[in-house]
Amino acid sequence: MEYRVTHDSMGEVLVPQDKYWGAQTQRSLENFQIGTEKMPPLTVRAFGLLKLSCARANAKLKPQKMTEEKLSALTKAAKEVIDGELNAHFPLAVWQTGSGTQTNMNANEVIANRANALAGKELLHPNDDVNMSQSSNDTFPSAMHIGAVLAIKESLMPALSTLIQTLLRLEEENQGVIKSGRTHLMDATPIAFSQEISGWRSSLEKDAELMESALEKVYPIAIGATAVGTGLNAPKGFDREVANELARLTGYPFTAAENKFHALTSKSELIFAHGALKALAADLMKMANDIRFLASGPRLGLGEIFIPENEPGSSIMPGKVNPTQCEAVTMVAVQVIANDTAVGVAGSQGNFELNVFMPVFNYNFLNSVRLLADVITSFEKNCVRGIRANKEKMRANLHGSLMLATALCPVIGYENAAKVVKRAYQQGETLKDSCVKLGFLSVDEFDKVFHPEEMV
């Protein structure tokens, strides 16, 4: 491998000739060889958007320093970062300085060096030009907010919307299909299968509303705070100009955080947003468990629904097929709930004027969004859209349920209905036989009041 000599304030460093990063990135790469987790590509994209927005703001407020020539070259390089064309030049580990300083410098160096290559001369300096009016302390938290918005709005919400639409279709297809309800894992009164599906669908709709509500608090960004929140070295109005440029670039209503001291040290808005992700994970866990229990069998379980058979389920039991998509959903839910602990603890580490657990916070937040979006897409495609009701099994289970005796309570009273249930269970009788033998109702009277399909 060929190297070039570059330098920073600490001296000269050898950097691979084919990479656009500089000395500070190289030092971090050598000093933090920890784990396999790299800074997420979405964070790189967020930095590209932020650096471009800052450059445009500087061009308005400091035109003598951010000249048209510099802005033009920087814009081209930043757009390549935004489009993911330079991802190979962002090699840093999550496990680095807690402020994310080295990732900020990685962005500054790559954009400056790429812009210089495009310009054919040394036009931009990583600190003086690309990082103009900024600090790592306000760029990294701003990039965290940008990445969170992009991930939820462009990845998770579309996947969730597709799943909700599929559930709406299943509701329509299963109108009038009556089955036994269950509480405490025990038989309960009847429910329409469409009503059961509507419960899943409504839960996911509420989760989408929670996420949208949480994002309202994420749109304000820390930019303009610079090192400790005072805005040192940033021109007046820089924060608003950057937020306005960012809103134009992305189409999302980013604004400048009102209190920069809060914006640097607190991560409460993102903790709150991850709480909405955890709520979604919990509802997906419930839905996936319901589906795999309802599909259990095929002969010795509930067997009330059919789900797609995607792959063999056993290396030893021929013909076995398992609810693998449901299991993937529940495993992702476990990971997201675990990530919420990491996010909460990391968010609590705001010491004086800065939170110094931002890379691990950011990594786990984006990890949750990516996993949820991916598993929802897979779950909808490979399981939910293929769900079919086993109407015969539903009908058999419904009419075999002793909890249908609830319909008798208004006629013979709770205690007598309980006697009917106990006798039917102990003697292996139907509710009708038990009720008639106990003398509470005649056959005709029983038939007149006992209509399970009307109990929903």
Coordinates of C-alpha atoms in Angstrom, one line a residue:
M1 CA 0.0 0.0 0.0
E2 CA 1.3 3.5 -0.8
Y3 CA 1.1 6.3 1.7
R4 CA 1.2 10.1 1.7
V5 CA 2.5 12.3 4.5
T6 CA 0.0 14.6 6.0
H7 CA -0.1 16.5 9.3
D8 CA -2.2 18.0 12.1
S9 CA -1.3 20.1 15.1
M10 CA 0.5 17.1 16.7
G11 CA 2.8 16.4 13.8
E12 CA 3.1 14.3 10.6
V13 CA 1.1 11.1 10.0
L14 CA 1.2 8.5 7.2
V15 CA -2.2 8.1 5.4
P16 CA -3.1 5.6 2.7
Q17 CA -2.6 7.3 -0.7
D18 CA -6.0 6.3 -2.0
K19 CA -8.0 7.7 1.0
Y20 CA -9.3 11.2 1.4
W21 CA -9.2 11.2 5.2
G22 CA -6.4 13.0 7.0
A23 CA -4.2 12.9 10.1
Q24 CA -6.8 13.1 12.8
T25 CA -8.9 10.3 11.2
Q26 CA -5.7 8.2 10.8
R27 CA -4.8 8.7 14.5
S28 CA -8.3 7.6 15.6
L29 CA -8.1 4.6 13.3
E30 CA -4.9 3.5 14.9
N31 CA -5.7 4.4 18.5
F32 CA -9.2 2.9 18.7
Q33 CA -9.1 -0.6 17.2
I34 CA -12.1 -1.7 19.2
G35 CA -14.8 -4.0 18.1
T36 CA -16.3 -4.2 14.6
E37 CA -19.0 -1.5 14.9
K38 CA -18.3 1.4 12.6
M39 CA -20.0 4.8 12.5
P40 CA -23.3 4.2 10.7
P41 CA -23.5 5.2 7.0
L42 CA -26.6 7.3 7.9
T43 CA -24.5 9.3 10.3
V44 CA -22.1 10.0 7.5
R45 CA -25.0 11.1 5.3
A46 CA -26.2 13.4 8.1
F47 CA -22.7 14.9 8.4
G48 CA -22.7 15.6 4.6
L49 CA -26.0 17.4 4.9
L50 CA -24.9 19.3 7.9
K51 CA -21.5 20.4 6.4
L52 CA -23.2 21.5 3.2
S53 CA -25.8 23.5 5.2
C54 CA -23.1 25.1 7.3
A55 CA -21.1 26.1 4.2
R56 CA -24.1 27.8 2.6
A57 CA -24.8 29.6 5.9
N58 CA -21.2 30.7 6.1
A59 CA -21.3 31.9 2.5
K60 CA -24.2 34.2 3.5
L61 CA -22.7 35.4 6.7
K62 CA -19.0 35.2 6.0
P63 CA -18.7 35.7 2.2
Q64 CA -15.1 36.9 2.5
K65 CA -14.1 33.6 4.0
M66 CA -16.5 31.1 2.4
T67 CA -16.0 32.4 -1.2
E68 CA -18.0 31.2 -4.1
E69 CA -15.1 29.2 -5.4
K70 CA -14.8 27.4 -2.0
L71 CA -18.5 26.9 -1.7
S72 CA -18.7 25.4 -5.2
A73 CA -15.9 22.8 -4.5
L74 CA -17.2 22.0 -1.0
T75 CA -20.8 21.5 -2.3
K76 CA -19.6 18.9 -4.9
A77 CA -17.7 17.0 -2.3
A78 CA -20.5 17.2 0.3
K79 CA -23.0 15.9 -2.2
E80 CA -20.8 12.9 -2.8
V81 CA -20.8 12.2 0.9
I82 CA -24.6 12.6 1.1
D83 CA -25.0 10.2 -1.8
G84 CA -22.9 7.6 -0.1
E85 CA -20.1 7.7 -2.8
L86 CA -17.4 8.3 -0.2
N87 CA -18.5 5.8 2.5
A88 CA -15.3 3.9 2.2
H89 CA -13.4 7.0 3.4
F90 CA -15.3 6.9 6.8
P91 CA -13.6 4.0 8.6
L92 CA -13.9 5.0 12.3
A93 CA -15.1 2.8 15.1
V94 CA -18.1 3.7 17.3
W95 CA -15.8 3.2 20.3
Q96 CA -13.9 6.5 20.1
T97 CA -14.0 9.8 21.9
G98 CA -17.4 10.4 23.5
S99 CA -18.0 13.7 21.8
G100 CA -17.6 12.2 18.3
T101 CA -14.8 14.7 17.6
Q102 CA -12.9 12.2 15.4
T103 CA -15.9 11.5 13.2
N104 CA -16.5 15.3 12.8
M105 CA -12.9 15.6 11.7
N106 CA -13.2 12.6 9.5
A107 CA -16.0 14.5 7.7
N108 CA -14.0 17.7 7.6
E109 CA -10.9 16.0 6.2
V110 CA -12.7 13.9 3.6
I111 CA -14.8 16.8 2.3
A112 CA -11.8 19.2 2.2
N113 CA -9.5 16.7 0.5
R114 CA -12.1 15.6 -2.0
A115 CA -13.0 19.2 -2.8
N116 CA -9.3 20.0 -3.3
A117 CA -9.0 17.0 -5.7
L118 CA -11.9 18.3 -7.7
A119 CA -10.6 21.8 -7.7
G120 CA -7.1 20.6 -8.6
K121 CA -5.5 22.8 -5.9
E122 CA -5.2 23.3 -2.1
L123 CA -8.4 25.3 -1.8
L124 CA -10.1 24.1 1.5
H125 CA -8.7 23.5 4.9
P126 CA -10.6 20.9 7.1
N127 CA -10.7 23.1 10.2
D128 CA -10.7 26.6 8.8
D129 CA -13.2 26.1 6.0
V130 CA -15.2 22.9 6.3
N131 CA -15.5 23.3 10.1
M132 CA -16.0 27.0 10.0
S133 CA -18.3 28.4 12.7
Q134 CA -18.6 24.9 14.2
S135 CA -17.3 22.6 16.9
S136 CA -17.5 18.8 17.1
N137 CA -19.5 19.5 20.2
D138 CA -22.4 20.9 18.2
T139 CA -22.0 19.1 14.9
F140 CA -22.2 15.5 16.3
P141 CA -25.4 16.1 18.3
S142 CA -26.9 17.9 15.3
A143 CA -26.0 14.9 13.1
M144 CA -27.6 12.6 15.6
H145 CA -30.9 14.4 15.3
I146 CA -30.6 14.6 11.5
G147 CA -29.9 10.8 11.3
A148 CA -32.7 10.0 13.6
V149 CA -35.2 11.9 11.6
L150 CA -34.0 10.5 8.3
A151 CA -34.0 6.9 9.6
I152 CA -37.5 7.1 11.1
K153 CA -39.2 9.1 8.3
E154 CA -37.5 7.4 5.3
S155 CA -37.1 3.8 6.5
L156 CA -39.2 2.9 9.5
M157 CA -42.4 4.8 8.8
P158 CA -42.8 3.5 5.2
A159 CA -42.3 -0.1 6.3
L160 CA -44.8 0.4 9.2
S161 CA -47.3 1.9 6.8
T162 CA -47.1 -1.1 4.5
L163 CA -47.7 -3.5 7.4
I164 CA -50.7 -1.4 8.6
Q165 CA -52.2 -1.5 5.1
T166 CA -51.8 -5.3 4.9
L167 CA -53.6 -5.6 8.3
L168 CA -56.4 -3.4 7.0
R169 CA -56.8 -5.8 4.0
L170 CA -56.9 -8.8 6.3
E171 CA -59.6 -7.1 8.4
E172 CA -61.8 -6.7 5.4
E173 CA -61.2 -10.3 4.3
N174 CA -62.1 -11.7 7.6
Q175 CA -65.3 -9.8 8.4
G176 CA -67.9 -12.2 9.9
V177 CA -65.3 -14.9 10.9
I178 CA -66.0 -15.6 14.6
K179 CA -63.5 -17.4 16.9
S180 CA -62.9 -17.9 20.6
G181 CA -61.3 -15.0 22.4
R182 CA -58.6 -15.7 25.0
T183 CA -57.5 -13.9 28.2
H184 CA -54.7 -15.1 30.5
L185 CA -54.0 -17.7 27.8
M186 CA -57.4 -19.3 28.7
D187 CA -60.6 -19.6 26.8
A188 CA -62.8 -16.4 26.8
T189 CA -65.9 -15.1 25.1
P190 CA -66.1 -15.0 21.3
I191 CA -64.4 -12.3 19.1
A192 CA -64.4 -11.7 15.4
F193 CA -61.1 -12.4 13.8
S194 CA -61.3 -9.0 12.1
Q195 CA -61.6 -7.5 15.6
E196 CA -58.5 -9.3 16.7
I197 CA -56.6 -8.1 13.7
S198 CA -57.9 -4.5 14.3
G199 CA -56.2 -4.6 17.7
W200 CA -52.9 -5.3 16.1
R201 CA -53.4 -2.7 13.5
S202 CA -54.6 0.0 15.9
S203 CA -51.6 -0.6 18.2
L204 CA -49.2 0.0 15.2
E205 CA -51.1 3.1 14.2
K206 CA -50.7 4.5 17.8
D207 CA -47.0 3.7 17.6
A208 CA -46.7 5.6 14.4
E209 CA -48.4 8.6 16.1
L210 CA -46.1 8.4 19.0
M211 CA -43.1 8.5 16.7
E212 CA -44.4 11.5 14.8
S213 CA -45.1 13.3 18.1
A214 CA -41.6 12.5 19.3
L215 CA -39.9 13.8 16.1
E216 CA -41.5 17.2 16.8
K217 CA -39.0 17.5 19.6
V218 CA -36.1 16.2 17.5
Y219 CA -36.2 18.8 14.7
P220 CA -34.4 21.4 16.8
I221 CA -30.6 20.9 16.4
A222 CA -27.6 22.1 18.5
I223 CA -25.7 23.7 15.7
G224 CA -24.5 27.2 16.6
A225 CA -23.6 26.2 20.1
T226 CA -20.0 25.5 19.2
A227 CA -17.8 24.4 22.1
V228 CA -19.9 24.9 25.3
G229 CA -23.1 26.5 24.1
T230 CA -22.0 30.1 23.9
G231 CA -21.7 30.2 20.2
L232 CA -18.0 31.3 20.2
N233 CA -16.6 31.8 16.7
A234 CA -20.0 31.5 15.0
P235 CA -21.6 34.6 13.5
K236 CA -24.9 35.9 14.7
G237 CA -27.8 34.1 13.1
F238 CA -25.6 31.2 11.9
D239 CA -27.8 28.6 13.7
R240 CA -31.0 29.7 12.1
E241 CA -29.4 29.9 8.6
V242 CA -28.0 26.4 9.0
A243 CA -31.4 25.0 10.1
N244 CA -33.1 26.7 7.2
E245 CA -30.7 25.3 4.7
L246 CA -31.0 21.9 6.2
A247 CA -34.8 22.1 6.0
R248 CA -34.6 23.0 2.3
L249 CA -32.1 20.1 1.6
T250 CA -34.1 17.4 3.4
G251 CA -37.7 18.6 3.3
Y252 CA -38.0 18.2 7.1
P253 CA -38.7 21.2 9.4
F254 CA -35.4 21.4 11.2
T255 CA -34.9 24.4 13.5
A256 CA -32.2 25.9 15.7
A257 CA -32.4 24.7 19.3
E258 CA -33.4 27.6 21.6
N259 CA -31.2 26.7 24.5
K260 CA -27.8 25.6 23.3
F261 CA -26.6 24.6 26.7
H262 CA -29.4 22.0 26.9
A263 CA -28.8 20.9 23.3
L264 CA -25.1 20.0 24.0
T265 CA -25.5 18.2 27.3
S266 CA -29.0 16.6 27.3
K267 CA -30.2 13.9 25.0
S268 CA -33.8 13.9 26.4
E269 CA -35.5 14.4 23.1
L270 CA -33.8 11.3 21.5
I271 CA -34.4 9.3 24.7
F272 CA -38.0 10.1 24.4
A273 CA -38.0 9.2 20.7
H274 CA -36.4 5.9 21.4
G275 CA -39.1 5.2 23.9
A276 CA -41.5 5.3 21.0
L277 CA -39.3 2.8 19.2
K278 CA -39.5 0.6 22.3
A279 CA -43.3 0.9 22.4
L280 CA -43.4 -0.3 18.7
A281 CA -41.1 -3.2 19.6
A282 CA -43.4 -4.2 22.5
D283 CA -46.4 -4.1 20.2
L284 CA -44.6 -6.1 17.5
M285 CA -43.6 -8.7 20.1
K286 CA -47.3 -9.1 21.1
M287 CA -48.5 -9.3 17.6
A288 CA -45.8 -11.8 16.5
N289 CA -46.5 -14.0 19.6
D290 CA -50.3 -14.0 18.9
I291 CA -49.7 -15.0 15.3
R292 CA -47.3 -17.9 16.1
F293 CA -49.6 -19.2 18.9
L294 CA -52.7 -19.0 16.6
A295 CA -50.7 -20.9 13.9
S296 CA -49.3 -23.5 16.3
G297 CA -49.7 -27.1 15.4
P298 CA -50.5 -28.0 12.7
R299 CA -52.5 -30.7 14.6
L300 CA -51.7 -30.4 18.3
G301 CA -51.8 -26.6 18.8
L302 CA -54.4 -24.0 18.3
G303 CA -54.2 -24.2 14.5
E304 CA -56.7 -21.3 13.9
I305 CA -54.7 -19.6 11.2
F306 CA -52.4 -20.7 8.4
I307 CA -49.1 -18.8 7.8
P308 CA -46.7 -19.1 4.8
E309 CA -44.4 -22.1 4.9
N310 CA -41.1 -20.6 3.9
E311 CA -38.4 -23.1 4.8
P312 CA -37.9 -26.5 6.5
G313 CA -38.0 -26.1 10.3
S314 CA -35.9 -29.0 11.5
S315 CA -32.8 -30.9 10.6
I316 CA -34.2 -34.1 12.1
M317 CA -38.1 -33.9 12.0
P318 CA -39.3 -34.3 8.4
G319 CA -42.0 -31.9 7.3
K320 CA -41.7 -29.6 10.3
V321 CA -42.3 -25.9 9.5
N322 CA -41.7 -23.2 12.1
P323 CA -43.0 -19.6 12.5
T324 CA -39.6 -18.2 11.7
Q325 CA -40.6 -14.7 10.8
C326 CA -42.4 -14.3 14.1
E327 CA -39.3 -15.4 15.9
A328 CA -37.2 -12.9 14.0
V329 CA -39.7 -10.1 15.1
T330 CA -39.5 -11.1 18.7
M331 CA -35.7 -11.3 18.7
V332 CA -35.5 -7.8 17.2
A333 CA -37.9 -6.6 19.8
V334 CA -35.6 -8.0 22.5
Q335 CA -32.7 -6.1 21.0
V336 CA -34.5 -2.8 20.7
I337 CA -35.7 -3.0 24.3
A338 CA -32.0 -3.8 25.3
N339 CA -30.9 -0.8 23.2
D340 CA -33.3 1.4 25.1
T341 CA -31.2 0.7 28.2
A342 CA -28.0 1.6 26.5
V343 CA -29.6 4.8 25.1
G344 CA -31.0 5.8 28.5
V345 CA -27.7 5.2 30.4
A346 CA -25.7 7.0 27.7
G347 CA -28.2 9.9 27.7
S348 CA -27.7 10.3 31.4
Q349 CA -23.9 11.1 31.0
G350 CA -24.2 14.8 30.4
N351 CA -21.2 16.1 32.4
F352 CA -21.2 19.9 32.8
E353 CA -21.5 21.3 29.3
L354 CA -21.3 18.2 27.1
N355 CA -22.6 14.6 26.8
V356 CA -19.7 12.3 26.2
F357 CA -21.5 9.1 25.3
M358 CA -22.8 10.3 22.0
P359 CA -21.3 7.7 19.6
V360 CA -22.7 4.7 21.5
F361 CA -26.0 6.5 22.0
N362 CA -26.2 7.3 18.2
Y363 CA -25.2 3.7 17.2
N364 CA -27.8 2.1 19.4
F365 CA -30.6 4.5 18.3
L366 CA -29.9 3.9 14.6
N367 CA -29.5 0.2 15.2
S368 CA -33.0 0.1 16.6
V369 CA -34.5 1.9 13.7
R370 CA -32.7 -0.2 11.1
L371 CA -33.7 -3.5 12.8
L372 CA -37.3 -2.5 13.2
A373 CA -37.6 -1.3 9.6
D374 CA -35.9 -4.4 8.2
V375 CA -37.9 -6.9 10.3
I376 CA -41.2 -5.2 9.7
T377 CA -40.6 -5.4 5.9
S378 CA -39.6 -9.0 6.2
F379 CA -42.5 -9.9 8.5
E380 CA -45.1 -8.2 6.2
K381 CA -43.7 -9.8 3.0
N382 CA -43.0 -13.3 4.3
C383 CA -45.7 -13.8 6.9
V384 CA -48.5 -11.3 7.5
R385 CA -49.7 -10.9 3.9
G386 CA -50.1 -14.6 3.6
I387 CA -52.2 -15.2 6.8
R388 CA -55.4 -17.2 6.2
A389 CA -58.1 -18.1 8.7
N390 CA -58.6 -21.8 9.4
K391 CA -62.4 -21.3 9.6
E392 CA -63.2 -24.9 10.4
K393 CA -60.8 -25.0 13.3
M394 CA -62.0 -21.6 14.6
R395 CA -65.6 -22.9 14.5
A396 CA -64.8 -26.1 16.3
N397 CA -62.8 -24.3 19.0
L398 CA -65.5 -21.7 19.4
H399 CA -68.3 -24.2 19.9
G400 CA -66.1 -26.3 22.2
S401 CA -65.5 -23.4 24.5
L402 CA -67.1 -23.5 27.9
M403 CA -66.9 -19.7 28.2
L404 CA -69.9 -19.5 25.9
A405 CA -71.8 -20.0 29.1
T406 CA -71.4 -16.3 29.7
A407 CA -74.4 -15.9 27.4
L408 CA -76.5 -17.8 29.9
C409 CA -75.8 -15.5 32.8
P410 CA -78.6 -13.0 32.1
V411 CA -81.1 -15.9 31.9
I412 CA -80.1 -18.4 34.7
G413 CA -77.6 -16.2 36.7
Y414 CA -73.9 -16.3 37.2
E415 CA -73.8 -19.1 39.9
N416 CA -76.0 -21.4 37.9
A417 CA -74.0 -20.8 34.7
A418 CA -70.9 -21.7 36.7
K419 CA -72.5 -25.0 37.7
V420 CA -73.2 -25.7 34.0
V421 CA -69.6 -25.0 33.1
K422 CA -68.2 -27.2 35.9
R423 CA -70.5 -30.1 35.1
A424 CA -69.8 -29.9 31.4
Y425 CA -66.0 -29.9 32.0
Q426 CA -66.1 -32.8 34.5
Q427 CA -68.5 -34.9 32.6
G428 CA -67.2 -34.1 29.1
E429 CA -70.6 -32.8 28.1
T430 CA -71.7 -29.9 25.9
L431 CA -73.0 -26.8 27.6
K432 CA -76.4 -27.6 26.2
D433 CA -76.5 -31.1 27.7
S434 CA -75.2 -29.9 31.0
C435 CA -77.7 -27.0 31.3
V436 CA -80.7 -29.2 30.4
K437 CA -79.7 -32.0 32.7
L438 CA -79.3 -29.6 35.6
G439 CA -82.8 -28.4 34.9
F440 CA -82.0 -24.8 34.3
L441 CA -83.4 -24.6 30.7
S442 CA -85.2 -26.8 28.3
V443 CA -83.7 -27.7 24.9
D444 CA -85.8 -25.1 23.1
E445 CA -85.1 -22.4 25.8
F446 CA -81.4 -23.1 25.5
D447 CA -81.5 -22.8 21.7
K448 CA -83.4 -19.6 21.9
V449 CA -80.8 -17.8 24.1
F450 CA -77.5 -19.5 23.0
H451 CA -76.1 -17.8 19.8
P452 CA -72.3 -17.6 20.0
E453 CA -72.0 -15.7 16.7
E454 CA -74.0 -12.9 18.2
M455 CA -71.8 -12.5 21.2
V456 CA -69.2 -10.3 19.4

